XYZ file of C-alpha atoms in Angstrom:
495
model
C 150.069 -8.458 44.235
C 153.658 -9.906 43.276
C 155.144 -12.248 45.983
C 158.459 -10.737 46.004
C 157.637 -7.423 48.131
C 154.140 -6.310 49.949
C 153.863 -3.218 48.521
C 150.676 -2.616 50.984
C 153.489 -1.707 53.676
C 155.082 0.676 51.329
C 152.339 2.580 50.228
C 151.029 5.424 52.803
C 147.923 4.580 54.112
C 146.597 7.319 57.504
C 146.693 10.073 55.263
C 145.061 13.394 55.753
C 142.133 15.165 53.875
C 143.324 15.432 50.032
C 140.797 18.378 48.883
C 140.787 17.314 45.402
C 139.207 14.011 45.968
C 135.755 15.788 46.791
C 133.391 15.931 43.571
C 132.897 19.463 43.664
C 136.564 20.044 42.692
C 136.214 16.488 40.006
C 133.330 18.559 39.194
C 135.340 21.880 38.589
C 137.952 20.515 36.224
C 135.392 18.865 33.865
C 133.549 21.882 33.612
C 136.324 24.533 32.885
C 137.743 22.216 30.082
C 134.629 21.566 28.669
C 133.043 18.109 29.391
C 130.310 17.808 31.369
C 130.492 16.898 34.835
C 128.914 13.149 36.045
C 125.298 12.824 35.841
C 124.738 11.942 39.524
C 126.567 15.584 40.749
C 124.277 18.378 42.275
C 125.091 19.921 38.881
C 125.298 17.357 36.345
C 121.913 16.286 33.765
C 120.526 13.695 36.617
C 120.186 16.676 39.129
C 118.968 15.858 42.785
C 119.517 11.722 42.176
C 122.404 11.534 44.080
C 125.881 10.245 42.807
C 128.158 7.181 43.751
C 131.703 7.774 44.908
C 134.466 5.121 45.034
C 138.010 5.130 46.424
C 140.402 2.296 45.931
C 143.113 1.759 48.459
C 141.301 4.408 50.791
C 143.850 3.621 53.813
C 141.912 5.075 57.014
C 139.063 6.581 54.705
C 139.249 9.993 56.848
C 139.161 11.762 53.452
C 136.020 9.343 52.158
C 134.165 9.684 55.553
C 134.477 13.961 56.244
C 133.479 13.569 51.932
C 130.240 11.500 52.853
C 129.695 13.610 56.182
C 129.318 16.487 54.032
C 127.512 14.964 50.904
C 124.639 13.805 51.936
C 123.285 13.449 48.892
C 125.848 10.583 48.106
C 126.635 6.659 47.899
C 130.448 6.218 49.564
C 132.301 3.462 49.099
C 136.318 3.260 50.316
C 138.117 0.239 49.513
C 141.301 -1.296 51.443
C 143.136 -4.743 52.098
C 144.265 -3.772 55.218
C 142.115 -4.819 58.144
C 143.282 -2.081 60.869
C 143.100 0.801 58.266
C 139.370 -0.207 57.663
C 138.735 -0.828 61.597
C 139.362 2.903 62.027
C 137.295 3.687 59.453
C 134.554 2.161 60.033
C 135.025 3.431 64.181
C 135.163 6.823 62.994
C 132.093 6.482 60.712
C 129.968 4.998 63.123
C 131.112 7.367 66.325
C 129.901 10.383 63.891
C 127.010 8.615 62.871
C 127.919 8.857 58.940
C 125.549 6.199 57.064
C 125.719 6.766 53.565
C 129.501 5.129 53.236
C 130.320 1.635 53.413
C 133.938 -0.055 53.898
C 135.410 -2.640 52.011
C 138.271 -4.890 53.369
C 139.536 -6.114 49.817
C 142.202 -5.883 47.572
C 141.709 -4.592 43.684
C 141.148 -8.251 42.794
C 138.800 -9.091 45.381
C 137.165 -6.048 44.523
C 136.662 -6.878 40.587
C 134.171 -9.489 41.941
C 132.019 -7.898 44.105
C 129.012 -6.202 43.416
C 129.207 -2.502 43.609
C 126.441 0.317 42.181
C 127.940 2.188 39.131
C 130.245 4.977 40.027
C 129.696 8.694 39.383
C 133.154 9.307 40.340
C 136.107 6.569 41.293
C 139.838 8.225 42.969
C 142.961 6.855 43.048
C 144.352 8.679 45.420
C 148.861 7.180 46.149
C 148.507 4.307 44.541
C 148.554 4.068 40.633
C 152.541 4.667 40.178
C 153.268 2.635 43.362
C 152.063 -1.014 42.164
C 153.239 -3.765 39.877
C 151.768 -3.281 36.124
C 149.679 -6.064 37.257
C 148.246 -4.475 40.208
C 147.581 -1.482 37.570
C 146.210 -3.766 35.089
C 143.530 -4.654 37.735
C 143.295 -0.814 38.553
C 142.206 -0.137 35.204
C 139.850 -3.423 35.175
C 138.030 -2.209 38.032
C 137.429 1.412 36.690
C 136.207 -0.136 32.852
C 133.546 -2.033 34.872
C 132.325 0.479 37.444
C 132.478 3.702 36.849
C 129.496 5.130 35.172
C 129.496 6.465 31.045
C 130.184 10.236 31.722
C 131.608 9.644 34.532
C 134.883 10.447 35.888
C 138.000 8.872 37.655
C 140.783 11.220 39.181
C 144.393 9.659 39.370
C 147.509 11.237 41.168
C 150.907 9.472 40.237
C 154.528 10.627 40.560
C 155.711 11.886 37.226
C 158.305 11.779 34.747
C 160.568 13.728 33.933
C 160.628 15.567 37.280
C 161.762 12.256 38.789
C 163.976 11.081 36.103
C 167.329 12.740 38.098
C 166.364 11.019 41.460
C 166.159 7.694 40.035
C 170.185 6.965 40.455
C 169.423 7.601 44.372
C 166.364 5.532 44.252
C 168.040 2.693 42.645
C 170.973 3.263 45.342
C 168.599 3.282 47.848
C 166.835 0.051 46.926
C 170.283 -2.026 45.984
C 172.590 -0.978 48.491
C 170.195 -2.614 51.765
C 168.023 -5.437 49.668
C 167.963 -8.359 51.816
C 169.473 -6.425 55.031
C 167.278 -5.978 57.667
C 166.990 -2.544 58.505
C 164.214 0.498 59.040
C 163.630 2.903 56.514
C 166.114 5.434 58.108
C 168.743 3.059 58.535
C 168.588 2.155 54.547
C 168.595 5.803 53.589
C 171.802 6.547 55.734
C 173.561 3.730 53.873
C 172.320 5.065 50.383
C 173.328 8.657 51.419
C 176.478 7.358 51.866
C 177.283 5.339 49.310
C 175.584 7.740 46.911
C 178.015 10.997 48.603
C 181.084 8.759 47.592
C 179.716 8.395 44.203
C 179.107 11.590 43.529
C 182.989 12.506 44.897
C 184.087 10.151 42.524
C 182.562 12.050 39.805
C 181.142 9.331 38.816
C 178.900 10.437 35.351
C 175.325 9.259 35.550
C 175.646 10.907 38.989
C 177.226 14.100 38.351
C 174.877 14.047 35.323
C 171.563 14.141 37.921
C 172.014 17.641 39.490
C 171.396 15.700 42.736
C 173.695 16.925 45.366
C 174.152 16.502 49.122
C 171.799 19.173 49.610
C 168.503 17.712 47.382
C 169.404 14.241 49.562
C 168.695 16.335 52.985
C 166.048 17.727 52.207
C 164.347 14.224 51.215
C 165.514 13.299 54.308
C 163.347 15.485 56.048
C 160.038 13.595 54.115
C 157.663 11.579 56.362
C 159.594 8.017 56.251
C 156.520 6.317 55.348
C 156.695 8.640 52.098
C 160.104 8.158 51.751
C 159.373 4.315 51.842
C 156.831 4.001 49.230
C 158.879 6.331 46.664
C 161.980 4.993 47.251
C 162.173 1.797 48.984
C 159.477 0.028 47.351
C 160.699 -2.415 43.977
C 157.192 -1.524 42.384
C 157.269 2.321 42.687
C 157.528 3.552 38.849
C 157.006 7.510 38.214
C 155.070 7.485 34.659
C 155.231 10.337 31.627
C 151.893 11.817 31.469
C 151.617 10.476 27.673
C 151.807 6.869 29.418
C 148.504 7.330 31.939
C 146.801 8.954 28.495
C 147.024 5.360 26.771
C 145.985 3.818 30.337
C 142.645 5.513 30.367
C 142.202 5.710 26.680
C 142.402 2.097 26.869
C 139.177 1.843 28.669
C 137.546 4.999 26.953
C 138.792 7.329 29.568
C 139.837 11.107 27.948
C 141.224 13.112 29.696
C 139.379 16.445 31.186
C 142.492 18.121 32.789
C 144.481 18.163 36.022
C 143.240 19.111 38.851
C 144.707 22.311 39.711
C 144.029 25.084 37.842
C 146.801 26.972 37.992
C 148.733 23.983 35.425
C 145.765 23.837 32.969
C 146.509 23.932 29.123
C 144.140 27.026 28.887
C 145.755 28.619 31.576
C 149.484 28.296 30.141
C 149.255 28.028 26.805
C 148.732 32.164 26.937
C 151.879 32.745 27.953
C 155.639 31.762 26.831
C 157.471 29.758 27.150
C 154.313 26.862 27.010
C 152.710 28.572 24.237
C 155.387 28.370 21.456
C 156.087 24.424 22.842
C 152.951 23.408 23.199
C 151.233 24.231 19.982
C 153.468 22.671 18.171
C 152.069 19.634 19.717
C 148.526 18.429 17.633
C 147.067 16.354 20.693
C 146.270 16.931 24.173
C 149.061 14.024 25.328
C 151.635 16.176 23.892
C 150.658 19.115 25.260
C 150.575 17.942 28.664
C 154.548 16.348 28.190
C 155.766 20.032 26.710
C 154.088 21.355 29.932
C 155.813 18.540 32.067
C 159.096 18.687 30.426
C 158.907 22.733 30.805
C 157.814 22.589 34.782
C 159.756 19.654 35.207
C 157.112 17.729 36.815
C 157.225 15.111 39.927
C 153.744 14.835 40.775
C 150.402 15.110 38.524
C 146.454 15.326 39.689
C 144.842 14.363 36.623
C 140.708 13.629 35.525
C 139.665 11.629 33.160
C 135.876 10.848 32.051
C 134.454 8.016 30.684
C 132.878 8.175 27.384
C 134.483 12.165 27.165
C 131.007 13.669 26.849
C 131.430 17.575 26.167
C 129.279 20.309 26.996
C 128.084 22.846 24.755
C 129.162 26.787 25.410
C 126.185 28.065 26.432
C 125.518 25.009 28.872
C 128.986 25.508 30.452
C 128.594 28.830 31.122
C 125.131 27.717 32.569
C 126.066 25.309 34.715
C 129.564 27.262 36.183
C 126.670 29.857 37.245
C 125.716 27.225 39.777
C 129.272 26.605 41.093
C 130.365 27.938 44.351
C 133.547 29.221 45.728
C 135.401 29.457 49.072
C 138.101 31.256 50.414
C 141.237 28.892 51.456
C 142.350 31.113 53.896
C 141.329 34.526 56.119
C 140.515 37.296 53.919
C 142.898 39.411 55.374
C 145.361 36.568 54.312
C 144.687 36.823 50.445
C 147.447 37.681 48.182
C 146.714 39.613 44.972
C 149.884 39.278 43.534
C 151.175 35.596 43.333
C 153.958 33.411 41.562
C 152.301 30.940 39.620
C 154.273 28.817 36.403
C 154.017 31.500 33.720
C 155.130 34.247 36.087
C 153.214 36.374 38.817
C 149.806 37.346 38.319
C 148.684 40.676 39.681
C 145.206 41.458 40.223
C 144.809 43.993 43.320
C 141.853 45.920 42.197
C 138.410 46.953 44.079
C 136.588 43.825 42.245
C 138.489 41.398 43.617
C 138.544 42.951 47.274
C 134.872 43.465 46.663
C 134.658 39.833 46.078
C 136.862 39.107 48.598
C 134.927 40.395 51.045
C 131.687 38.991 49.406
C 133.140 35.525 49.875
C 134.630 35.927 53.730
C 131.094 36.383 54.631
C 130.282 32.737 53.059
C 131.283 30.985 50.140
C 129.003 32.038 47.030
C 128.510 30.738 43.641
C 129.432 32.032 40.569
C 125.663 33.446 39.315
C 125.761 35.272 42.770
C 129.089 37.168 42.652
C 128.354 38.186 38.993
C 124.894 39.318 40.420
C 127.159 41.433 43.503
C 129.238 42.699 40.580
C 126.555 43.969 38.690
C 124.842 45.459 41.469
C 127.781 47.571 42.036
C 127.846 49.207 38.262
C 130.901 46.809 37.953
C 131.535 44.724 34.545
C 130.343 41.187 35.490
C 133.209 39.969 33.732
C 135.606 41.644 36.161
C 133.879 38.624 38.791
C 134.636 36.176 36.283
C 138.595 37.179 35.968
C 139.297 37.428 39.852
C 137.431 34.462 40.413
C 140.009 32.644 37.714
C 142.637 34.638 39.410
C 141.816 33.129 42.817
C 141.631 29.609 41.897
C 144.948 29.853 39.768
C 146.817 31.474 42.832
C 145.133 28.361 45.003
C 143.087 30.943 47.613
C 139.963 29.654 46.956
C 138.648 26.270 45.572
C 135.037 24.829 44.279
C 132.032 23.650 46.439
C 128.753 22.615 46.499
C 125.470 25.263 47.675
C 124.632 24.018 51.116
C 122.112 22.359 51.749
C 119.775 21.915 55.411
C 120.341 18.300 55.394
C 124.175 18.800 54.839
C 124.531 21.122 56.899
C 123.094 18.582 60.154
C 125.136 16.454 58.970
C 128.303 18.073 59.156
C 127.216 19.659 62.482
C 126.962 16.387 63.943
C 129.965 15.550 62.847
C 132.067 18.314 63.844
C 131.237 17.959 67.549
C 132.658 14.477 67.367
C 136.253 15.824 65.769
C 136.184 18.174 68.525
C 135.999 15.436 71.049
C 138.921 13.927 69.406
C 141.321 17.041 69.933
C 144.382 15.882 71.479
C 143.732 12.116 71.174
C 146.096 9.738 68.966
C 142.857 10.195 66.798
C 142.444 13.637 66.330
C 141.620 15.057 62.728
C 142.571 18.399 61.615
C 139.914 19.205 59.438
C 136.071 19.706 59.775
C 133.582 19.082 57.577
C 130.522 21.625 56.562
C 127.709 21.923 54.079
C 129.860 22.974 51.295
C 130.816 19.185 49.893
C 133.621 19.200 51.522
C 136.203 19.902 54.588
C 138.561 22.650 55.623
C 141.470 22.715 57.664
C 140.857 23.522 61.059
C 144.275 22.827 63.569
C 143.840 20.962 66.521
C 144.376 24.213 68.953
C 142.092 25.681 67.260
C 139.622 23.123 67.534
C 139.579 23.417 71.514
C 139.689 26.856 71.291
C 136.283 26.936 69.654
C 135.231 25.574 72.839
C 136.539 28.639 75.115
C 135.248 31.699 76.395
C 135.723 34.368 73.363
C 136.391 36.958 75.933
C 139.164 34.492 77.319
C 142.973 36.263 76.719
C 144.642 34.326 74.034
C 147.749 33.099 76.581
C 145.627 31.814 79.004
C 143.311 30.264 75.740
C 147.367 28.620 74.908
C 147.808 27.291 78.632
C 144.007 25.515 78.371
C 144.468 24.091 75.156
C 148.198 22.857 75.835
C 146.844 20.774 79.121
C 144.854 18.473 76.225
C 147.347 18.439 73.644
C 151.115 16.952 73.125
C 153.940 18.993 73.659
C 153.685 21.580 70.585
C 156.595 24.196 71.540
C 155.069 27.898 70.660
C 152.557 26.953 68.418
C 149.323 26.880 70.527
C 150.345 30.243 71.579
C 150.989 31.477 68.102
C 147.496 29.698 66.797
C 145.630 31.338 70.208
C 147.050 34.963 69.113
C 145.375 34.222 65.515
C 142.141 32.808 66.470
C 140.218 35.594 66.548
C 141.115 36.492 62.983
C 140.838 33.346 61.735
C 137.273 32.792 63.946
C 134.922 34.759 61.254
C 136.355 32.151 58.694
C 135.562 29.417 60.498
C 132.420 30.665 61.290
C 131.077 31.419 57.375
C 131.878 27.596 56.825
C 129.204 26.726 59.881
C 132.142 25.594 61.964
C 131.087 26.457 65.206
C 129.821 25.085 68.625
């Protein structure tokens, strides 16, 4: 790490749980574009031996621990410098009796030289566009030695050329306090200002940006520990997507696709504008920048896998059989028409309710809702498009099949969560058997606890005697619980 700044104090590190981190998603994104998912995953070629998961820079790990409470079946490792992120890590591990993760207090470099397993899957979850090219350098270093052939490594970065008309602010913002000794908030009122007079002036480069009064208040409303790792930190460098291609092709990385469905290639380059740009374009790298320079793009989930293997047709279709879905949300909550970058995507037919409905009683895989499909005289296909439908609009995402084992596992671990509701350490998610976590408010969390005959105001009053003041919404979550209860419940959240 460069001398000049510590960048570990500008780089958020308590976050919350990122869903895309969990291999079953990883796993998702190989398989749609056509590579074949790490050996070590439930449905990769080494099935049932278990895979290795690695995150560098993991701050507080609750994303790596709820992952390794619900996996079983896997090696965790989180990695982080900082010695009180990594105390509560390890705290929270051990009070929910998690044992198949282990936490590392290290920096990348420190890291290079110890001795690790081979990773199935390595994230880099707010980190890679936030260091010194060095610190990247070392990054990329640790990935080329660790993570397994076939397998994969997901990266999330702020990207050009959304970010190319904040960078006058941000360079405001870093120049007009260096060497002053204020708090975040206190630097960005001085760049506000400065940058308001500027803008006045009509001065070019910032006329030029689009930025106005407006765009600054509303990045005044960020968390300031976000606002201090874009903005206030010297190392913080938003990269073109063609850049993190030569990155990872650089240690025979290729990339699978990002991690959202809904701005996959083969999702966009059906419709125009992204089809006439991005054609033109003979390699994936420029494909992705048409698509970037089109959406205008700040922020990119993207996976890349070592060695590229690909999958044949036949095998792909195999193995998406054994994939399995779950809602995001209530069922009643589903939209079937949606905005998504090409337009809005309409789909309200009895399939999809069918399925719907199929998958509010418990998240199912693929194989089984074609099976549901066909059992009703309905096209199997028509499963296939609403389940693309679903995961493009962002209502439902990929799991794992639960398992017994899992599932104890996450039980045990959902009673201690509970017992945190209301403390300076309470989580908002639980993990099940499914691979992964779901959101699951604090209110919500104590209301699990409470009589279900129980009136939902005097469930609010209960609930708000263990919590901080939270204004109306305890009583608005206590009015929705018993909708959002049979959700809860098809995850194996319960008491």
């Amino acid at each position: 790490m460069a001398d000049e700044q510590n960048t570990d104090s500008m780089i958020p590190g308590a976050r919350a749980f990122a869903r895309e981190l969990a291999p079953s998603f990883i796993d998702h994104t190989c398989i749609v574009n056509g590579f074949a998912p790490p050996d070590g995953s439930p449905l990769g070629e080494g099935v049932g031996a278990g895979f290795a998961w690695c995150e560098l820079h993991c701050g507080s790990a609750v994303t790596a621990t709820l992952l390794a409470g619900s996996n079983p079946q896997g090696d965790f490792h989180a990695i982080d410098a900082r010695a009180p992120l990594i105390g509560q890590a390890r705290k929270f591990a051990k009070d929910a009796n998690v044992r198949n993760i282990a936490f590392h207090e290290a920096g990348i470099e420190q890291a290079l030289s110890m001795s690790f397993p081979p990773f199935d899957y390595i994230v880099l979850n707010g980190i890679y566009s936030w260091v010194p090219m060095m610190e990247r350098g070392l990054i990329l270093s640790f990935v080329r030695k660790f993570l397994k052939p076939g397998g994969a490594v997901l990266v999330t970065y702020n990207a050009r050329p959304g970010w190319n008309r904040l960078d006058p602010f941000r360079r405001i913002f870093r120049e007009a306090t260096r060497g002053r000794n204020l708090d975040v908030k206190a630097r960005f009122d001085v760049a506000r200002d400065i940058y308001a007079k500027l803008l006045e002036a009509k001065a070019p480069a910032i006329a030029a940006s689009g930025v106005t009064p407006a765009t600054i208040a509303e990045i005044e409303r960020i968390p300031l520990d976000v606002i201090a790792a874009d903005y206030a930190n010297d190392f913080a460098e938003p990269l073109y997507v063609t850049e993190a291609f030569s990155d990872f092709a650089a240690i025979d990385c290729a990339f699978a696709g990002p991690i959202e469905m809904a701005e996959s290639a083969t999702v966009l380059m059906g419709h125009e504008p992204f089809k006439s740009a991005m054609e033109r374009m003979p390699h994936a790298a420029g494909k992705e920048l048409a698509k970037d320079m089109l959406r205008d793009t700040r922020f990119r989930r993207d996976v890349f896998v070592r060695g590229g293997r690909r999958m044949a047709a036949d095998n792909r279709a195999m193995v998406m059989t054994g994939l399995a879905f779950a809602l995001e949300q209530p069922a009643a909550n589903t939209r079937y028409d949606a905005k998504v970058p090409y337009g809005e995507m309409r789909f309200d037919n009895p399939h999809a309710r069918a399925l719907v409905d199929a998958l509010e009683k418990a998240p199912r895989t693929l194989g089984e809702l074609i099976a549901e499909a066909h059992a009703r005289s309905a096209d199997p296909q028509s499963a296939v498009a609403n389940v693309h439908a679903l995961l493009v609009t962002g209502q439902i995402r990929p799991v794992y099949r639960a398992t017994p084992e899992a599932e104890k596992g996450a039980r045990a671990m959902q009673s201690v969560i509970r017992a945190r509701a209301g403390t300076a350490d309470a989580i908002g998610f639980m993990p099940t058997a499914y691979g992964t976590a779901f959101a699951m408010p604090v209110p919500d969390q104590i209301f699990l606890g409470l009589p279900r005959t129980m009136p939902a105001d005097e469930m609010a009053r209960t609930a708000a005697e263990s919590l901080p003041p939270m204004g109306d919404i305890v009583l608005t979550r206590a009015r929705a619980f018993a909708r959002n209860l049979p959700r809860y419940e098809a995850l194996g959240i319960s008491t």
